[in-house]
Amino acid sequence: MDLTGLTLRVAAARPHVLLAAVPGGTAVRLAAERLLRARDWPQASTPAQADLLLVAGPDLPELRTPLERLWRDMPAPRARVHARTADEVEDALNAGRALLGPPAVRHASAAPPADAGGHREGDHGARERHDDQTPGHDGHDGHDGHGDHGGHGGHSGGQTEMPGGLPMAGQGADRDGLTLDQLHLPLGPFLADWPAGLTVRLVLQGDVVQRVDVDEPARPSDDAAAEAFWAQPWLRAASGEPVPVGEAVRRRAAAHLDSLGRLLAVAGWPAEAVRAWRLRDDLLSGAPRAAVAPRLERFTRRVGRSRTLAWLTRGIGVVTAQKAREAGVGGPVARAGGDVTSRYRQWLADIRRDLPRLEDPAPLDVAVEDSPRGPWSAEHPPSAALIALLPRLLEGAELAAARLVVASLDPDPDELVSRGVVEVARG
């Protein structure tokens, strides 16, 4: 029996796709998620589950190393493609499926799009996929979504690593004066249901976070087209372009649904996560209010009344409204003034509030209407304050709660690297 050929045919028929979104690539990620659902191609959450790596967004040189680590952690057969814009997603997925197919299928297919380095993954990519049986492809994906483990020695003072890339524990005193093992653990930059490109470095003792460092978001090269997708109506209005309120609140409600989907997925409620993302896509496609209102109302009621979700998230990541504002945080986090439960319920309340205004033709006033993460300012993007708040909320938390805290803030790194914001920063 030709087991290799059978494996290739199965992988090519219905690839498991690992979606690696980079800052500035939200529109590409959304297009990919829609198309994967339409094709019924499974979306992998770890490299061990994946056949096809799809890099979504502009080329960010700072992220090439973690992308290579991600690629190396994928077992053969495998393929990698890169879609820089939403229009390239379909061709990239088709090229990836062709690369996963038997040789006759690959050679009969058109050449795939150029990869992140400007080279085509044609026969070379296929050879790399078939012949790469390097040690260490043991199904272990690590905890960090494939961050650069090798660069953490400065945090641990000569820290060594176990096979598979996980750092070994050092020792340090905990808050009670006891000497416990310390583990340096990076989260990001390519975790599933995680802000694109964000890397949070934790120092753990047991399962408690003792220290948190957040890396600066990777920035695109000068010619890369990085856009703050969720803040686009506010960017355009701030530049003097007339933008209807309805367009802005529709984008804001869709952003909240995107964030809710992430949180629900992290919390272990995938069915409701998918419903959130389908509603998000319907709003972005311009579906009329009458068509989405009943489903949105059912969704917000069901999630808002879930006792299990509230129990799971209650008391985690507490920040009062006053403390949030003192930290420069506005928007839903400041209005919620509480824990993870309060924050996701605030998103639900904001969606219900915006629902009647989806078709409002009045001009958008950026001083009146908040962007999804808070009052918009190119000089001080709201997500910058959310990222700065992370260490305060994560230190002292249990590791199991850390991802829920991040999901409930859901900072958008796109805001820090988009073309309009970078131009303001450069002055």
CSV table of C-alpha atoms in Angstrom, one decimal:
chain,number,residue,atom,x,y,z
A,1,MET,CA,0.0,0.0,0.0
A,2,ASP,CA,1.3,3.5,-0.9
A,3,LEU,CA,0.9,5.1,2.5
A,4,THR,CA,2.8,8.2,1.5
A,5,GLY,CA,0.5,8.8,-1.5
A,6,LEU,CA,-2.6,8.1,0.7
A,7,THR,CA,-1.4,10.6,3.2
A,8,LEU,CA,-0.8,13.2,0.5
A,9,ARG,CA,-4.2,12.7,-1.0
A,10,VAL,CA,-6.0,13.0,2.4
A,11,ALA,CA,-4.0,16.2,3.3
A,12,ALA,CA,-4.7,17.8,-0.1
A,13,ALA,CA,-8.4,17.0,-0.1
A,14,ARG,CA,-9.1,18.8,3.2
A,15,PRO,CA,-6.0,20.5,4.6
A,16,HIS,CA,-5.8,21.5,8.2
A,17,VAL,CA,-4.8,25.1,8.0
A,18,LEU,CA,-2.7,26.9,10.7
A,19,LEU,CA,-3.5,30.6,10.3
A,20,ALA,CA,-0.6,32.9,11.3
A,21,ALA,CA,-1.9,36.5,11.3
A,22,VAL,CA,0.6,39.3,11.7
A,23,PRO,CA,0.0,42.9,12.8
A,24,GLY,CA,-1.7,44.8,10.0
A,25,GLY,CA,-3.3,41.6,8.6
A,26,THR,CA,-6.7,41.6,10.2
A,27,ALA,CA,-8.6,41.9,6.8
A,28,VAL,CA,-6.6,39.0,5.5
A,29,ARG,CA,-7.3,36.9,8.5
A,30,LEU,CA,-11.0,37.6,8.3
A,31,ALA,CA,-11.1,36.7,4.6
A,32,ALA,CA,-9.2,33.4,5.4
A,33,GLU,CA,-11.5,32.5,8.2
A,34,ARG,CA,-14.6,33.0,6.0
A,35,LEU,CA,-13.2,31.0,3.1
A,36,LEU,CA,-12.0,28.1,5.4
A,37,ARG,CA,-15.5,27.9,6.8
A,38,ALA,CA,-17.0,28.0,3.3
A,39,ARG,CA,-14.7,25.2,2.2
A,40,ASP,CA,-15.1,23.2,5.4
A,41,TRP,CA,-11.3,23.1,5.9
A,42,PRO,CA,-10.4,22.6,9.5
A,43,GLN,CA,-8.5,25.4,11.2
A,44,ALA,CA,-5.6,24.0,13.3
A,45,SER,CA,-4.8,25.5,16.7
A,46,THR,CA,-1.3,24.1,16.9
A,47,PRO,CA,1.5,23.2,14.4
A,48,ALA,CA,1.3,19.6,15.3
A,49,GLN,CA,-2.3,19.5,13.9
A,50,ALA,CA,-1.5,21.4,10.6
A,51,ASP,CA,-0.8,20.5,7.0
A,52,LEU,CA,-0.8,24.0,5.6
A,53,LEU,CA,0.6,27.2,7.1
A,54,LEU,CA,-1.1,30.4,5.8
A,55,VAL,CA,0.7,33.6,6.8
A,56,ALA,CA,-1.8,36.4,6.7
A,57,GLY,CA,-0.8,40.0,6.3
A,58,PRO,CA,2.2,42.2,5.4
A,59,ASP,CA,5.8,41.0,5.5
A,60,LEU,CA,7.2,41.9,9.0
A,61,PRO,CA,10.9,41.1,9.1
A,62,GLU,CA,10.9,40.9,12.9
A,63,LEU,CA,8.5,37.9,12.8
A,64,ARG,CA,10.4,35.8,10.3
A,65,THR,CA,12.3,33.9,13.0
A,66,PRO,CA,9.2,32.8,14.9
A,67,LEU,CA,7.5,32.0,11.6
A,68,GLU,CA,10.4,29.7,10.8
A,69,ARG,CA,10.0,28.1,14.2
A,70,LEU,CA,6.3,27.6,13.5
A,71,TRP,CA,7.1,26.0,10.1
A,72,ARG,CA,9.7,23.7,11.6
A,73,ASP,CA,7.2,22.5,14.2
A,74,MET,CA,4.8,21.3,11.6
A,75,PRO,CA,5.1,17.6,10.7
A,76,ALA,CA,5.4,16.4,7.1
A,77,PRO,CA,3.7,16.5,4.7
A,78,ARG,CA,3.3,20.3,4.9
A,79,ALA,CA,3.1,23.4,2.8
A,80,ARG,CA,3.4,27.1,3.4
A,81,VAL,CA,1.9,30.1,1.6
A,82,HIS,CA,1.6,33.8,2.2
A,83,ALA,CA,-1.4,36.1,1.5
A,84,ARG,CA,-0.5,39.8,2.0
A,85,THR,CA,-4.0,41.1,1.1
A,86,ALA,CA,-7.5,39.7,1.4
A,87,ASP,CA,-7.7,39.3,-2.4
A,88,GLU,CA,-4.7,36.9,-2.4
A,89,VAL,CA,-6.3,34.5,0.1
A,90,GLU,CA,-8.1,32.2,-2.3
A,91,ASP,CA,-5.1,31.8,-4.6
A,92,ALA,CA,-2.9,31.2,-1.7
A,93,LEU,CA,-5.1,28.4,-0.3
A,94,ASN,CA,-5.4,26.8,-3.8
A,95,ALA,CA,-1.6,26.9,-4.1
A,96,GLY,CA,-1.2,25.3,-0.7
A,97,ARG,CA,-3.5,22.5,-1.5
A,98,ALA,CA,-1.7,21.9,-4.8
A,99,LEU,CA,1.6,21.7,-2.9
A,100,LEU,CA,0.2,19.1,-0.6
A,101,GLY,CA,-1.0,16.9,-3.5
A,102,PRO,CA,0.9,14.1,-5.2
A,103,PRO,CA,3.6,15.1,-7.6
A,104,ALA,CA,1.4,14.8,-10.7
A,105,VAL,CA,-1.1,17.2,-9.1
A,106,ARG,CA,1.6,19.7,-8.1
A,107,HIS,CA,3.2,19.9,-11.5
A,108,ALA,CA,-0.1,20.3,-13.2
A,109,SER,CA,-1.0,23.2,-11.0
A,110,ALA,CA,-0.1,26.8,-11.6
A,111,ALA,CA,2.9,28.2,-9.6
A,112,PRO,CA,1.9,29.4,-6.2
A,113,PRO,CA,2.2,33.0,-5.1
A,114,ALA,CA,5.5,34.4,-3.8
A,115,ASP,CA,6.3,33.6,-0.2
A,116,ALA,CA,7.3,36.1,2.5
A,117,GLY,CA,10.8,36.3,1.2
A,118,GLY,CA,9.8,37.0,-2.4
A,119,HIS,CA,10.5,33.4,-3.6
A,120,ARG,CA,8.1,31.0,-5.0
A,121,GLU,CA,7.5,27.7,-3.1
A,122,GLY,CA,7.2,25.5,-6.1
A,123,ASP,CA,9.2,22.3,-6.4
A,124,HIS,CA,11.6,23.5,-3.7
A,125,GLY,CA,8.7,23.8,-1.3
A,126,ALA,CA,7.5,20.3,-2.2
A,127,ARG,CA,10.9,18.8,-1.7
A,128,GLU,CA,11.2,20.5,1.7
A,129,ARG,CA,7.8,19.2,2.6
A,130,HIS,CA,8.4,15.6,1.6
A,131,ASP,CA,12.1,15.2,2.7
A,132,ASP,CA,12.1,17.1,6.0
A,133,GLN,CA,12.0,14.3,8.7
A,134,THR,CA,14.2,16.2,11.1
A,135,PRO,CA,14.3,15.1,14.8
A,136,GLY,CA,12.1,16.9,17.1
A,137,HIS,CA,8.9,16.7,15.1
A,138,ASP,CA,7.2,14.8,17.9
A,139,GLY,CA,3.9,16.5,18.0
A,140,HIS,CA,5.0,18.9,20.8
A,141,ASP,CA,3.9,22.4,20.0
A,142,GLY,CA,5.1,24.2,23.2
A,143,HIS,CA,3.0,26.7,25.1
A,144,ASP,CA,3.9,29.8,23.3
A,145,GLY,CA,2.7,29.4,19.8
A,146,HIS,CA,6.3,29.1,18.6
A,147,GLY,CA,8.0,32.2,20.0
A,148,ASP,CA,11.8,32.4,20.0
A,149,HIS,CA,12.7,30.3,23.0
A,150,GLY,CA,16.4,30.6,22.3
A,151,GLY,CA,16.4,34.3,23.1
A,152,HIS,CA,15.3,34.0,26.8
A,153,GLY,CA,18.6,33.4,28.4
A,154,GLY,CA,18.7,37.0,29.6
A,155,HIS,CA,15.6,36.5,31.6
A,156,SER,CA,16.8,33.4,33.5
A,157,GLY,CA,20.5,33.8,33.9
A,158,GLY,CA,21.8,30.9,31.8
A,159,GLN,CA,18.5,29.1,31.4
A,160,THR,CA,18.7,25.8,29.5
A,161,GLU,CA,16.0,24.1,27.4
A,162,MET,CA,14.4,20.8,27.2
A,163,PRO,CA,13.9,18.9,23.9
A,164,GLY,CA,11.1,20.5,21.9
A,165,GLY,CA,12.1,24.0,22.9
A,166,LEU,CA,10.4,24.4,26.4
A,167,PRO,CA,12.7,26.2,28.8
A,168,MET,CA,13.8,24.3,31.9
A,169,ALA,CA,12.9,25.7,35.3
A,170,GLY,CA,15.3,27.8,37.3
A,171,GLN,CA,14.8,28.8,40.9
A,172,GLY,CA,13.6,31.9,42.7
A,173,ALA,CA,11.9,33.1,45.9
A,174,ASP,CA,8.2,33.4,45.8
A,175,ARG,CA,6.1,36.0,47.7
A,176,ASP,CA,6.2,34.0,50.9
A,177,GLY,CA,10.0,33.7,50.9
A,178,LEU,CA,10.1,30.1,49.7
A,179,THR,CA,12.4,28.9,47.0
A,180,LEU,CA,10.4,27.5,44.1
A,181,ASP,CA,11.1,26.6,40.5
A,182,GLN,CA,10.8,29.4,38.0
A,183,LEU,CA,9.7,28.9,34.5
A,184,HIS,CA,10.1,31.5,31.7
A,185,LEU,CA,7.2,31.1,29.4
A,186,PRO,CA,6.5,33.2,26.3
A,187,LEU,CA,2.9,33.4,25.0
A,188,GLY,CA,2.7,34.4,21.4
A,189,PRO,CA,3.3,35.7,18.8
A,190,PHE,CA,1.3,33.1,17.0
A,191,LEU,CA,-1.2,31.5,19.4
A,192,ALA,CA,-4.7,30.6,18.2
A,193,ASP,CA,-7.3,33.2,19.4
A,194,TRP,CA,-4.6,35.6,20.4
A,195,PRO,CA,-3.8,39.2,19.3
A,196,ALA,CA,-1.8,39.1,16.1
A,197,GLY,CA,1.9,39.2,16.7
A,198,LEU,CA,1.7,40.0,20.4
A,199,THR,CA,4.4,38.4,22.7
A,200,VAL,CA,3.9,38.3,26.4
A,201,ARG,CA,6.7,36.8,28.4
A,202,LEU,CA,5.8,35.3,31.8
A,203,VAL,CA,7.9,34.2,34.7
A,204,LEU,CA,6.0,31.4,36.6
A,205,GLN,CA,6.4,29.9,40.0
A,206,GLY,CA,4.2,26.9,40.1
A,207,ASP,CA,1.1,28.0,38.2
A,208,VAL,CA,1.3,31.6,39.4
A,209,VAL,CA,2.5,34.5,37.2
A,210,GLN,CA,5.3,36.3,39.1
A,211,ARG,CA,6.5,38.7,36.4
A,212,VAL,CA,5.3,39.9,33.0
A,213,ASP,CA,7.2,41.6,30.1
A,214,VAL,CA,5.5,42.5,26.8
A,215,ASP,CA,7.5,42.8,23.6
A,216,GLU,CA,7.1,45.8,21.4
A,217,PRO,CA,4.9,44.9,18.4
A,218,ALA,CA,6.7,44.1,15.2
A,219,ARG,CA,6.5,46.9,12.7
A,220,PRO,CA,6.3,46.5,8.9
A,221,SER,CA,8.9,47.7,6.5
A,222,ASP,CA,8.2,51.1,4.9
A,223,ASP,CA,6.6,49.6,1.8
A,224,ALA,CA,4.3,47.1,3.6
A,225,ALA,CA,0.6,47.9,3.7
A,226,ALA,CA,-0.3,47.5,7.4
A,227,GLU,CA,-3.8,48.8,8.2
A,228,ALA,CA,-5.7,49.1,11.4
A,229,PHE,CA,-8.8,47.4,10.1
A,230,TRP,CA,-11.1,47.9,13.0
A,231,ALA,CA,-10.3,51.6,13.4
A,232,GLN,CA,-10.5,52.4,9.7
A,233,PRO,CA,-13.8,54.5,9.9
A,234,TRP,CA,-12.2,56.6,12.6
A,235,LEU,CA,-8.9,57.0,10.7
A,236,ARG,CA,-10.8,58.1,7.6
A,237,ALA,CA,-13.0,60.5,9.5
A,238,ALA,CA,-10.1,62.0,11.3
A,239,SER,CA,-8.5,62.7,7.9
A,240,GLY,CA,-11.6,64.7,6.8
A,241,GLU,CA,-13.4,62.0,4.9
A,242,PRO,CA,-17.2,61.9,5.5
A,243,VAL,CA,-18.0,58.6,7.2
A,244,PRO,CA,-21.6,57.6,8.2
A,245,VAL,CA,-22.2,56.7,11.8
A,246,GLY,CA,-23.8,53.5,10.7
A,247,GLU,CA,-20.6,52.3,9.1
A,248,ALA,CA,-18.6,53.0,12.2
A,249,VAL,CA,-21.0,51.4,14.7
A,250,ARG,CA,-21.3,48.4,12.3
A,251,ARG,CA,-17.5,48.0,12.3
A,252,ARG,CA,-17.4,48.5,16.1
A,253,ALA,CA,-20.1,45.8,16.7
A,254,ALA,CA,-18.3,43.4,14.4
A,255,ALA,CA,-15.0,44.0,16.3
A,256,HIS,CA,-16.7,43.2,19.6
A,257,LEU,CA,-18.1,40.0,18.0
A,258,ASP,CA,-14.6,39.1,16.9
A,259,SER,CA,-13.3,39.7,20.4
A,260,LEU,CA,-16.1,37.7,21.9
A,261,GLY,CA,-15.4,34.8,19.6
A,262,ARG,CA,-11.8,34.7,20.8
A,263,LEU,CA,-12.8,34.8,24.5
A,264,LEU,CA,-15.5,32.1,24.0
A,265,ALA,CA,-13.0,29.9,22.1
A,266,VAL,CA,-10.4,30.3,24.9
A,267,ALA,CA,-13.1,29.6,27.5
A,268,GLY,CA,-14.0,26.3,25.8
A,269,TRP,CA,-17.3,27.3,24.1
A,270,PRO,CA,-16.5,26.8,20.4
A,271,ALA,CA,-20.0,26.6,19.1
A,272,GLU,CA,-20.8,30.1,20.4
A,273,ALA,CA,-17.5,31.3,19.2
A,274,VAL,CA,-18.4,30.2,15.6
A,275,ARG,CA,-21.8,31.9,16.0
A,276,ALA,CA,-20.0,35.2,17.0
A,277,TRP,CA,-17.7,35.0,14.0
A,278,ARG,CA,-20.6,34.3,11.6
A,279,LEU,CA,-22.5,37.3,12.9
A,280,ARG,CA,-19.3,39.3,12.6
A,281,ASP,CA,-19.0,38.4,9.0
A,282,ASP,CA,-22.6,39.2,8.3
A,283,LEU,CA,-22.2,42.7,9.7
A,284,LEU,CA,-19.0,43.3,7.7
A,285,SER,CA,-20.7,42.1,4.5
A,286,GLY,CA,-23.4,44.8,5.0
A,287,ALA,CA,-26.3,42.6,6.0
A,288,PRO,CA,-29.3,44.8,6.8
A,289,ARG,CA,-30.3,45.2,10.5
A,290,ALA,CA,-33.5,43.3,10.1
A,291,ALA,CA,-31.6,40.3,8.9
A,292,VAL,CA,-29.1,40.1,11.7
A,293,ALA,CA,-31.1,41.6,14.7
A,294,PRO,CA,-33.0,38.5,15.8
A,295,ARG,CA,-29.8,36.3,15.7
A,296,LEU,CA,-27.7,39.0,17.5
A,297,GLU,CA,-30.3,39.3,20.2
A,298,ARG,CA,-30.4,35.6,20.7
A,299,PHE,CA,-26.7,35.4,20.8
A,300,THR,CA,-26.2,38.2,23.3
A,301,ARG,CA,-29.0,36.9,25.5
A,302,ARG,CA,-27.6,33.3,25.5
A,303,VAL,CA,-24.0,34.3,26.2
A,304,GLY,CA,-24.9,37.1,28.7
A,305,ARG,CA,-27.1,34.7,30.8
A,306,SER,CA,-24.6,31.8,30.8
A,307,ARG,CA,-23.9,30.9,34.4
A,308,THR,CA,-21.1,28.6,33.5
A,309,LEU,CA,-19.2,31.3,31.6
A,310,ALA,CA,-19.8,33.8,34.3
A,311,TRP,CA,-18.5,31.3,36.9
A,312,LEU,CA,-15.5,30.5,34.9
A,313,THR,CA,-14.5,34.2,34.4
A,314,ARG,CA,-15.6,35.8,37.7
A,315,GLY,CA,-13.0,37.5,39.8
A,316,ILE,CA,-10.3,37.3,37.1
A,317,GLY,CA,-8.3,40.3,35.9
A,318,VAL,CA,-10.1,42.9,38.0
A,319,VAL,CA,-9.5,46.5,37.2
A,320,THR,CA,-11.8,49.3,38.4
A,321,ALA,CA,-13.0,52.0,36.1
A,322,GLN,CA,-10.9,54.6,38.0
A,323,LYS,CA,-7.7,52.5,37.7
A,324,ALA,CA,-8.4,51.9,34.0
A,325,ARG,CA,-8.8,55.6,33.3
A,326,GLU,CA,-5.7,56.4,35.4
A,327,ALA,CA,-3.8,53.9,33.1
A,328,GLY,CA,-5.1,55.8,30.0
A,329,VAL,CA,-7.6,53.0,29.2
A,330,GLY,CA,-11.1,54.0,27.9
A,331,GLY,CA,-13.8,52.3,26.0
A,332,PRO,CA,-15.5,49.1,27.1
A,333,VAL,CA,-12.8,48.2,29.6
A,334,ALA,CA,-13.2,51.4,31.5
A,335,ARG,CA,-17.0,51.3,31.3
A,336,ALA,CA,-17.1,47.7,32.5
A,337,GLY,CA,-14.9,48.5,35.5
A,338,GLY,CA,-14.5,45.0,36.8
A,339,ASP,CA,-13.4,41.5,35.9
A,340,VAL,CA,-13.4,39.3,32.8
A,341,THR,CA,-17.1,38.7,33.2
A,342,SER,CA,-17.9,42.4,33.4
A,343,ARG,CA,-15.8,43.1,30.3
A,344,TYR,CA,-17.5,40.5,28.0
A,345,ARG,CA,-20.9,41.6,29.3
A,346,GLN,CA,-19.9,45.2,28.4
A,347,TRP,CA,-19.2,44.0,24.8
A,348,LEU,CA,-22.6,42.4,24.7
A,349,ALA,CA,-24.3,45.6,26.0
A,350,ASP,CA,-22.4,47.7,23.4
A,351,ILE,CA,-23.5,45.5,20.6
A,352,ARG,CA,-27.2,45.8,21.7
A,353,ARG,CA,-26.8,49.5,21.9
A,354,ASP,CA,-25.3,49.8,18.4
A,355,LEU,CA,-27.8,47.5,16.8
A,356,PRO,CA,-30.5,50.1,16.1
A,357,ARG,CA,-27.9,52.4,14.5
A,358,LEU,CA,-26.4,50.2,11.9
A,359,GLU,CA,-27.9,52.3,9.1
A,360,ASP,CA,-27.5,55.8,10.6
A,361,PRO,CA,-26.5,58.2,7.8
A,362,ALA,CA,-25.3,61.0,10.2
A,363,PRO,CA,-21.6,61.9,9.8
A,364,LEU,CA,-19.2,60.3,12.3
A,365,ASP,CA,-17.7,62.5,14.9
A,366,VAL,CA,-14.6,60.8,16.3
A,367,ALA,CA,-14.8,62.9,19.5
A,368,VAL,CA,-18.2,61.5,20.2
A,369,GLU,CA,-18.1,57.9,19.0
A,370,ASP,CA,-15.4,55.6,20.5
A,371,SER,CA,-13.5,53.2,18.3
A,372,PRO,CA,-13.8,49.5,19.4
A,373,ARG,CA,-11.0,49.7,22.0
A,374,GLY,CA,-11.8,53.3,23.1
A,375,PRO,CA,-11.6,57.0,22.1
A,376,TRP,CA,-9.5,57.1,18.9
A,377,SER,CA,-6.2,59.0,18.8
A,378,ALA,CA,-3.5,58.3,16.3
A,379,GLU,CA,-1.0,59.8,18.7
A,380,HIS,CA,-2.2,57.4,21.5
A,381,PRO,CA,-4.0,54.4,20.0
A,382,PRO,CA,-6.3,52.8,22.6
A,383,SER,CA,-4.6,49.4,22.3
A,384,ALA,CA,-1.3,50.8,23.4
A,385,ALA,CA,-2.8,51.5,26.9
A,386,LEU,CA,-4.5,48.1,26.9
A,387,ILE,CA,-1.1,46.4,26.2
A,388,ALA,CA,0.5,48.5,28.9
A,389,LEU,CA,-2.2,47.3,31.4
A,390,LEU,CA,-1.5,43.6,30.8
A,391,PRO,CA,1.4,43.2,33.3
A,392,ARG,CA,-0.7,44.7,36.1
A,393,LEU,CA,-3.6,42.3,35.5
A,394,LEU,CA,-1.5,39.2,34.8
A,395,GLU,CA,1.0,39.4,37.7
A,396,GLY,CA,-0.3,37.2,40.6
A,397,ALA,CA,-2.8,35.5,38.3
A,398,GLU,CA,-2.8,31.7,37.7
A,399,LEU,CA,-1.6,30.6,34.3
A,400,ALA,CA,-5.0,29.1,33.4
A,401,ALA,CA,-6.5,32.6,33.8
A,402,ALA,CA,-3.9,34.5,31.9
A,403,ARG,CA,-5.3,33.8,28.4
A,404,LEU,CA,-8.8,34.7,29.6
A,405,VAL,CA,-7.5,38.1,30.8
A,406,VAL,CA,-5.8,38.8,27.5
A,407,ALA,CA,-8.9,37.7,25.6
A,408,SER,CA,-11.1,40.0,27.7
A,409,LEU,CA,-8.9,43.0,26.8
A,410,ASP,CA,-8.1,41.9,23.3
A,411,PRO,CA,-5.7,44.7,22.3
A,412,ASP,CA,-5.3,45.2,18.6
A,413,PRO,CA,-1.6,45.4,17.6
A,414,ASP,CA,-2.8,46.7,14.2
A,415,GLU,CA,-3.5,50.0,15.8
A,416,LEU,CA,0.2,50.4,16.7
A,417,VAL,CA,1.6,49.5,13.2
A,418,SER,CA,-0.9,50.9,10.8
A,419,ARG,CA,0.2,53.3,8.1
A,420,GLY,CA,-1.7,56.3,9.6
A,421,VAL,CA,-0.5,55.8,13.2
A,422,VAL,CA,3.2,55.2,12.1
A,423,GLU,CA,3.1,58.4,10.1
A,424,VAL,CA,1.9,60.3,13.2
A,425,ALA,CA,4.6,58.7,15.4
A,426,ARG,CA,7.3,59.6,12.9
A,427,GLY,CA,6.0,63.1,13.1
